[in-house]
Amino acid sequence: MKANIPLIVGNWKLNPATLKDATVLASGVARRHKKTDAPYVAVAPPFPFLTEVEKKISKSTVALATQDVSTEPLGAFTGEVSAAQLRNIGAVYVIIGHSERRALGETNEQVTKKVLIALKNKLVPIVCIGEKERDEQAAFFGVIEQQLRALAKVLDSKAIKKIVIAYEPIWAIGTGKTATPADVKEMQLFIESTLTKLYDRTTAGKVRLLYGGSVKPHNAKELHEEGGMNGFLVGGASLKAEDFIAITKATV
Ligand code: PGA
């Protein structure tokens, strides 16, 4: 991936309800995202739709992402899906540690295990971090630092450059309350300086950062231009091909 080209990932979550709707959405995105278009674009459908979505996007430059991955490689783990299996059906990216999964009990330890197994299987982990709420004393920066420290415990400077970090303030997810471009810029600088402390400046500058949380066609341009991050993780607005593509176009 070229560092100067943004990455836009559509996280479909538990949508849509049918395979038909999923393939229509995937085809719509693939048709509208021309081969010559920057940025990099990926969609993350629910597990049962992955292979059919893959068929719809395989001739385009839209890549396949998944919403989760197991910490385990193989064996007696009912309900789990492994990194090798995902890689085998054409997945390129895997979203790890989304706040909706952390809310179900996923811990930093599980997140780091998933990151390691994803890297081992040549998937690009998109690791979500973010605070529940903002407080006047700015303690929320501590939450972000803790999440970054957990990653730095297991990833050396070579490995951290292979992951994508998605900053998603939980209060902005699915709420229509977007962080302001200034909030995003402030967080970009904070993440970069924390990574500089944990690694070094060159390494910190090479970790791709995404913003996520109520990104819509109308706010994408400003968030991209002033926020200083290099792409978006998009939830709700990725369920309409036109809106999702409008967001991708706002970053070029
Ligand atoms: P949203 O979701 O765009 O609907 O706020 C973002 C996300 O959860 O990745």
Coordinates of C-alpha atoms and ligand atoms in Angstrom, one line a residue:
M1 CA 0.0 0.0 0.0
K2 CA 1.3 3.4 -0.9
A3 CA 1.3 5.6 2.2
N4 CA -0.1 8.7 0.4
I5 CA -3.2 7.0 -0.9
P6 CA -6.1 7.0 1.6
L7 CA -7.9 3.7 2.6
I8 CA -11.7 3.7 2.9
V9 CA -13.3 0.6 4.5
G10 CA -17.0 -0.1 4.7
N11 CA -18.0 -2.0 7.8
W12 CA -21.4 -3.5 7.0
K13 CA -21.8 -4.9 10.6
L14 CA -24.8 -7.2 10.8
N15 CA -26.2 -5.9 7.5
P16 CA -27.8 -6.5 5.1
A17 CA -30.5 -9.2 5.9
T18 CA -30.2 -11.2 2.7
L19 CA -27.5 -12.5 0.4
K20 CA -29.2 -10.9 -2.5
D21 CA -29.0 -7.4 -0.9
A22 CA -25.3 -8.1 0.0
T23 CA -24.4 -9.0 -3.6
V24 CA -26.3 -6.0 -5.0
L25 CA -24.5 -3.7 -2.6
A26 CA -21.1 -5.2 -3.4
S27 CA -21.7 -5.0 -7.2
G28 CA -22.8 -1.4 -6.8
V29 CA -19.6 -0.5 -5.0
A30 CA -17.4 -2.4 -7.5
R31 CA -19.1 -0.8 -10.5
R32 CA -18.7 2.7 -9.2
H33 CA -15.1 2.4 -8.0
K34 CA -13.1 2.6 -11.2
K35 CA -9.8 0.8 -11.5
T36 CA -7.9 4.1 -11.9
D37 CA -9.6 5.7 -8.8
A38 CA -7.7 6.3 -5.7
P39 CA -8.2 5.7 -2.8
Y40 CA -7.9 2.1 -1.7
V41 CA -11.4 0.7 -1.0
A42 CA -12.6 -2.4 0.9
V43 CA -15.9 -3.7 2.2
A44 CA -16.4 -5.9 5.2
P45 CA -19.6 -8.0 4.9
P46 CA -20.9 -10.5 7.5
F47 CA -19.2 -13.9 7.4
P48 CA -21.9 -15.8 5.5
F49 CA -21.8 -13.4 2.6
L50 CA -18.0 -13.2 2.2
T51 CA -17.5 -15.6 -0.7
E52 CA -20.4 -14.3 -2.8
V53 CA -19.3 -10.7 -2.2
E54 CA -15.8 -11.7 -3.1
K55 CA -17.1 -12.9 -6.5
K56 CA -18.8 -9.6 -7.1
I57 CA -15.7 -7.5 -6.4
S58 CA -13.0 -9.8 -7.7
K59 CA -12.7 -8.1 -11.1
S60 CA -12.6 -4.6 -9.4
T61 CA -10.0 -3.0 -7.2
V62 CA -12.4 -3.2 -4.2
A63 CA -10.8 -5.5 -1.6
L64 CA -12.4 -7.9 0.8
A65 CA -12.3 -7.2 4.5
T66 CA -13.8 -9.1 7.5
Q67 CA -15.2 -7.9 10.7
D68 CA -13.4 -10.2 13.1
V69 CA -11.1 -13.2 13.3
S70 CA -10.5 -16.0 15.8
T71 CA -7.5 -15.9 18.2
E72 CA -7.1 -19.6 17.3
P73 CA -5.6 -21.2 14.2
L74 CA -7.6 -24.4 13.9
G75 CA -9.4 -27.0 16.0
A76 CA -12.2 -27.4 18.5
F77 CA -13.4 -23.8 18.7
T78 CA -17.1 -23.8 17.9
G79 CA -18.4 -20.7 16.0
E80 CA -14.9 -19.3 15.3
V81 CA -13.4 -18.4 11.9
S82 CA -9.6 -18.5 11.5
A83 CA -7.2 -16.1 9.8
A84 CA -6.0 -18.8 7.5
Q85 CA -9.6 -19.6 6.4
L86 CA -10.3 -15.9 5.7
R87 CA -7.1 -15.5 3.8
N88 CA -8.0 -18.6 1.8
I89 CA -11.2 -17.1 0.6
G90 CA -9.6 -13.9 -0.5
A91 CA -9.8 -11.6 2.5
V92 CA -7.1 -8.8 2.6
Y93 CA -8.0 -6.8 5.7
V94 CA -9.5 -7.8 9.0
I95 CA -11.2 -5.4 11.4
I96 CA -10.1 -6.2 15.0
G97 CA -11.3 -4.9 18.3
H98 CA -14.2 -2.9 17.1
S99 CA -15.9 -1.3 20.0
E100 CA -19.1 -3.3 19.4
R101 CA -17.0 -6.4 20.0
R102 CA -15.1 -5.0 22.9
A103 CA -18.6 -4.2 24.4
L104 CA -19.3 -7.9 24.2
G105 CA -16.3 -8.6 26.4
E106 CA -13.3 -8.6 24.0
T107 CA -10.2 -7.6 25.8
N108 CA -6.9 -5.9 24.8
E109 CA -5.3 -9.3 25.2
Q110 CA -7.6 -11.0 22.7
V111 CA -7.2 -8.0 20.4
T112 CA -3.4 -8.4 20.4
K113 CA -3.7 -12.2 19.9
K114 CA -5.9 -11.6 16.9
V115 CA -3.5 -9.0 15.4
L116 CA -0.6 -11.4 15.7
I117 CA -2.5 -14.3 14.0
A118 CA -3.8 -12.0 11.3
L119 CA -0.2 -10.8 10.5
K120 CA 1.0 -14.3 10.5
N121 CA -1.5 -15.1 7.8
K122 CA -0.7 -12.0 5.8
L123 CA -3.9 -10.2 6.5
V124 CA -3.8 -6.5 7.2
P125 CA -5.3 -5.9 10.7
I126 CA -7.4 -2.8 11.1
V127 CA -7.3 -2.3 14.9
C128 CA -10.0 -0.1 16.4
I129 CA -9.3 2.1 19.4
G130 CA -11.3 4.8 20.9
E131 CA -12.7 6.3 24.1
K132 CA -16.3 5.8 25.4
E133 CA -16.7 9.5 26.3
R134 CA -14.8 12.7 26.5
D135 CA -14.2 14.4 29.8
E136 CA -13.1 18.0 30.6
Q137 CA -9.9 16.7 32.2
A138 CA -9.0 14.9 29.0
A139 CA -8.6 11.5 30.7
F140 CA -9.7 10.0 27.4
F141 CA -6.2 10.4 26.1
G142 CA -5.1 7.9 28.7
V143 CA -7.6 5.3 27.3
I144 CA -6.1 5.7 23.9
E145 CA -2.5 5.5 25.2
Q146 CA -3.4 2.3 27.1
Q147 CA -4.8 0.7 23.9
L148 CA -1.6 1.7 22.0
R149 CA 0.6 0.4 24.8
A150 CA -1.2 -3.0 24.6
L151 CA -0.3 -3.2 20.9
A152 CA 3.3 -2.0 21.5
K153 CA 3.8 -4.9 24.0
V154 CA 3.5 -7.5 21.3
L155 CA 4.4 -5.6 18.1
D156 CA 7.9 -4.6 17.2
S157 CA 8.6 -1.6 15.0
K158 CA 8.5 -3.7 11.8
A159 CA 5.1 -5.3 12.8
I160 CA 3.4 -2.0 13.9
K161 CA 4.0 -0.6 10.4
K162 CA 2.0 -3.4 8.9
I163 CA -1.2 -2.6 10.8
V164 CA -3.8 0.1 10.3
I165 CA -5.1 1.9 13.4
A166 CA -8.7 3.1 13.3
Y167 CA -9.5 5.8 15.8
E168 CA -13.2 5.4 16.5
P169 CA -14.6 7.4 19.4
I170 CA -17.4 5.3 20.7
W171 CA -19.7 8.3 21.3
A172 CA -19.5 9.0 17.6
I173 CA -20.3 5.5 16.3
G174 CA -23.8 5.3 14.8
T175 CA -24.9 8.4 16.7
G176 CA -24.6 11.0 14.0
K177 CA -22.3 12.9 16.4
T178 CA -19.1 13.2 14.5
A179 CA -15.9 14.2 16.0
T180 CA -14.9 17.6 14.6
P181 CA -12.0 17.8 12.2
A182 CA -10.1 19.6 15.0
D183 CA -10.8 16.6 17.4
V184 CA -9.6 14.2 14.7
K185 CA -6.5 16.3 14.0
E186 CA -5.7 16.5 17.8
M187 CA -6.1 12.7 18.1
Q188 CA -3.9 12.1 15.0
L189 CA -1.1 14.2 16.7
F190 CA -1.6 12.4 20.0
I191 CA -1.5 8.9 18.4
E192 CA 1.6 9.8 16.5
S193 CA 3.4 11.3 19.5
T194 CA 2.5 8.2 21.6
L195 CA 3.8 5.9 18.9
T196 CA 6.9 8.0 18.8
K197 CA 7.4 7.4 22.5
L198 CA 6.8 3.7 22.1
Y199 CA 8.9 3.3 18.9
D200 CA 10.5 6.2 17.1
R201 CA 9.4 9.1 14.9
T202 CA 10.0 7.3 11.6
T203 CA 8.0 4.3 12.7
A204 CA 5.2 6.4 14.1
G205 CA 5.0 8.3 10.8
K206 CA 4.5 5.1 8.9
V207 CA 1.5 3.7 10.7
R208 CA -1.7 4.4 8.8
L209 CA -4.5 6.0 10.8
L210 CA -8.2 5.9 9.9
Y211 CA -11.0 7.9 11.5
G212 CA -14.4 6.2 12.1
G213 CA -17.6 7.4 13.6
S214 CA -20.6 8.9 11.7
V215 CA -18.6 9.6 8.5
K216 CA -21.1 10.7 5.9
P217 CA -20.8 12.1 2.4
H218 CA -21.4 15.6 3.7
N219 CA -18.7 15.6 6.3
A220 CA -16.1 13.4 4.7
K221 CA -14.2 16.1 2.8
E222 CA -13.6 18.3 5.8
L223 CA -12.8 15.4 8.1
H224 CA -10.2 14.1 5.6
E225 CA -8.6 17.4 4.7
E226 CA -8.4 18.8 8.2
G227 CA -8.3 15.7 10.3
G228 CA -4.9 14.6 9.2
M229 CA -5.6 10.9 9.1
N230 CA -5.3 8.8 6.0
G231 CA -8.8 7.2 5.4
F232 CA -12.0 6.2 7.0
L233 CA -13.8 3.3 8.6
V234 CA -17.4 3.8 7.6
G235 CA -20.4 2.0 9.1
G236 CA -24.0 3.2 8.3
A237 CA -23.0 5.2 5.2
S238 CA -21.3 2.1 3.7
L239 CA -24.7 0.4 3.2
K240 CA -25.6 2.6 0.3
A241 CA -23.2 2.3 -2.6
E242 CA -23.7 5.9 -3.7
D243 CA -23.0 7.3 -0.3
F244 CA -20.0 5.1 0.3
I245 CA -18.5 6.0 -3.1
A246 CA -19.2 9.7 -2.4
I247 CA -17.1 9.3 0.8
T248 CA -14.3 7.7 -1.2
K249 CA -14.4 10.5 -3.7
A250 CA -14.2 13.1 -1.0
T251 CA -10.7 11.9 -0.1
V252 CA -9.1 12.7 -3.4
Ligands
PGA1 P1 -20.8 4.6 11.8 O1 -19.9 3.3 12.3 O2 -20.2 5.2 10.5 O3 -22.2 4.1 11.5 O4 -20.8 5.6 12.9 C1 -18.6 3.4 12.2 C2 -18.0 2.1 12.7 O5 -18.5 1.5 13.6 O6 -17.0 1.5 12.1

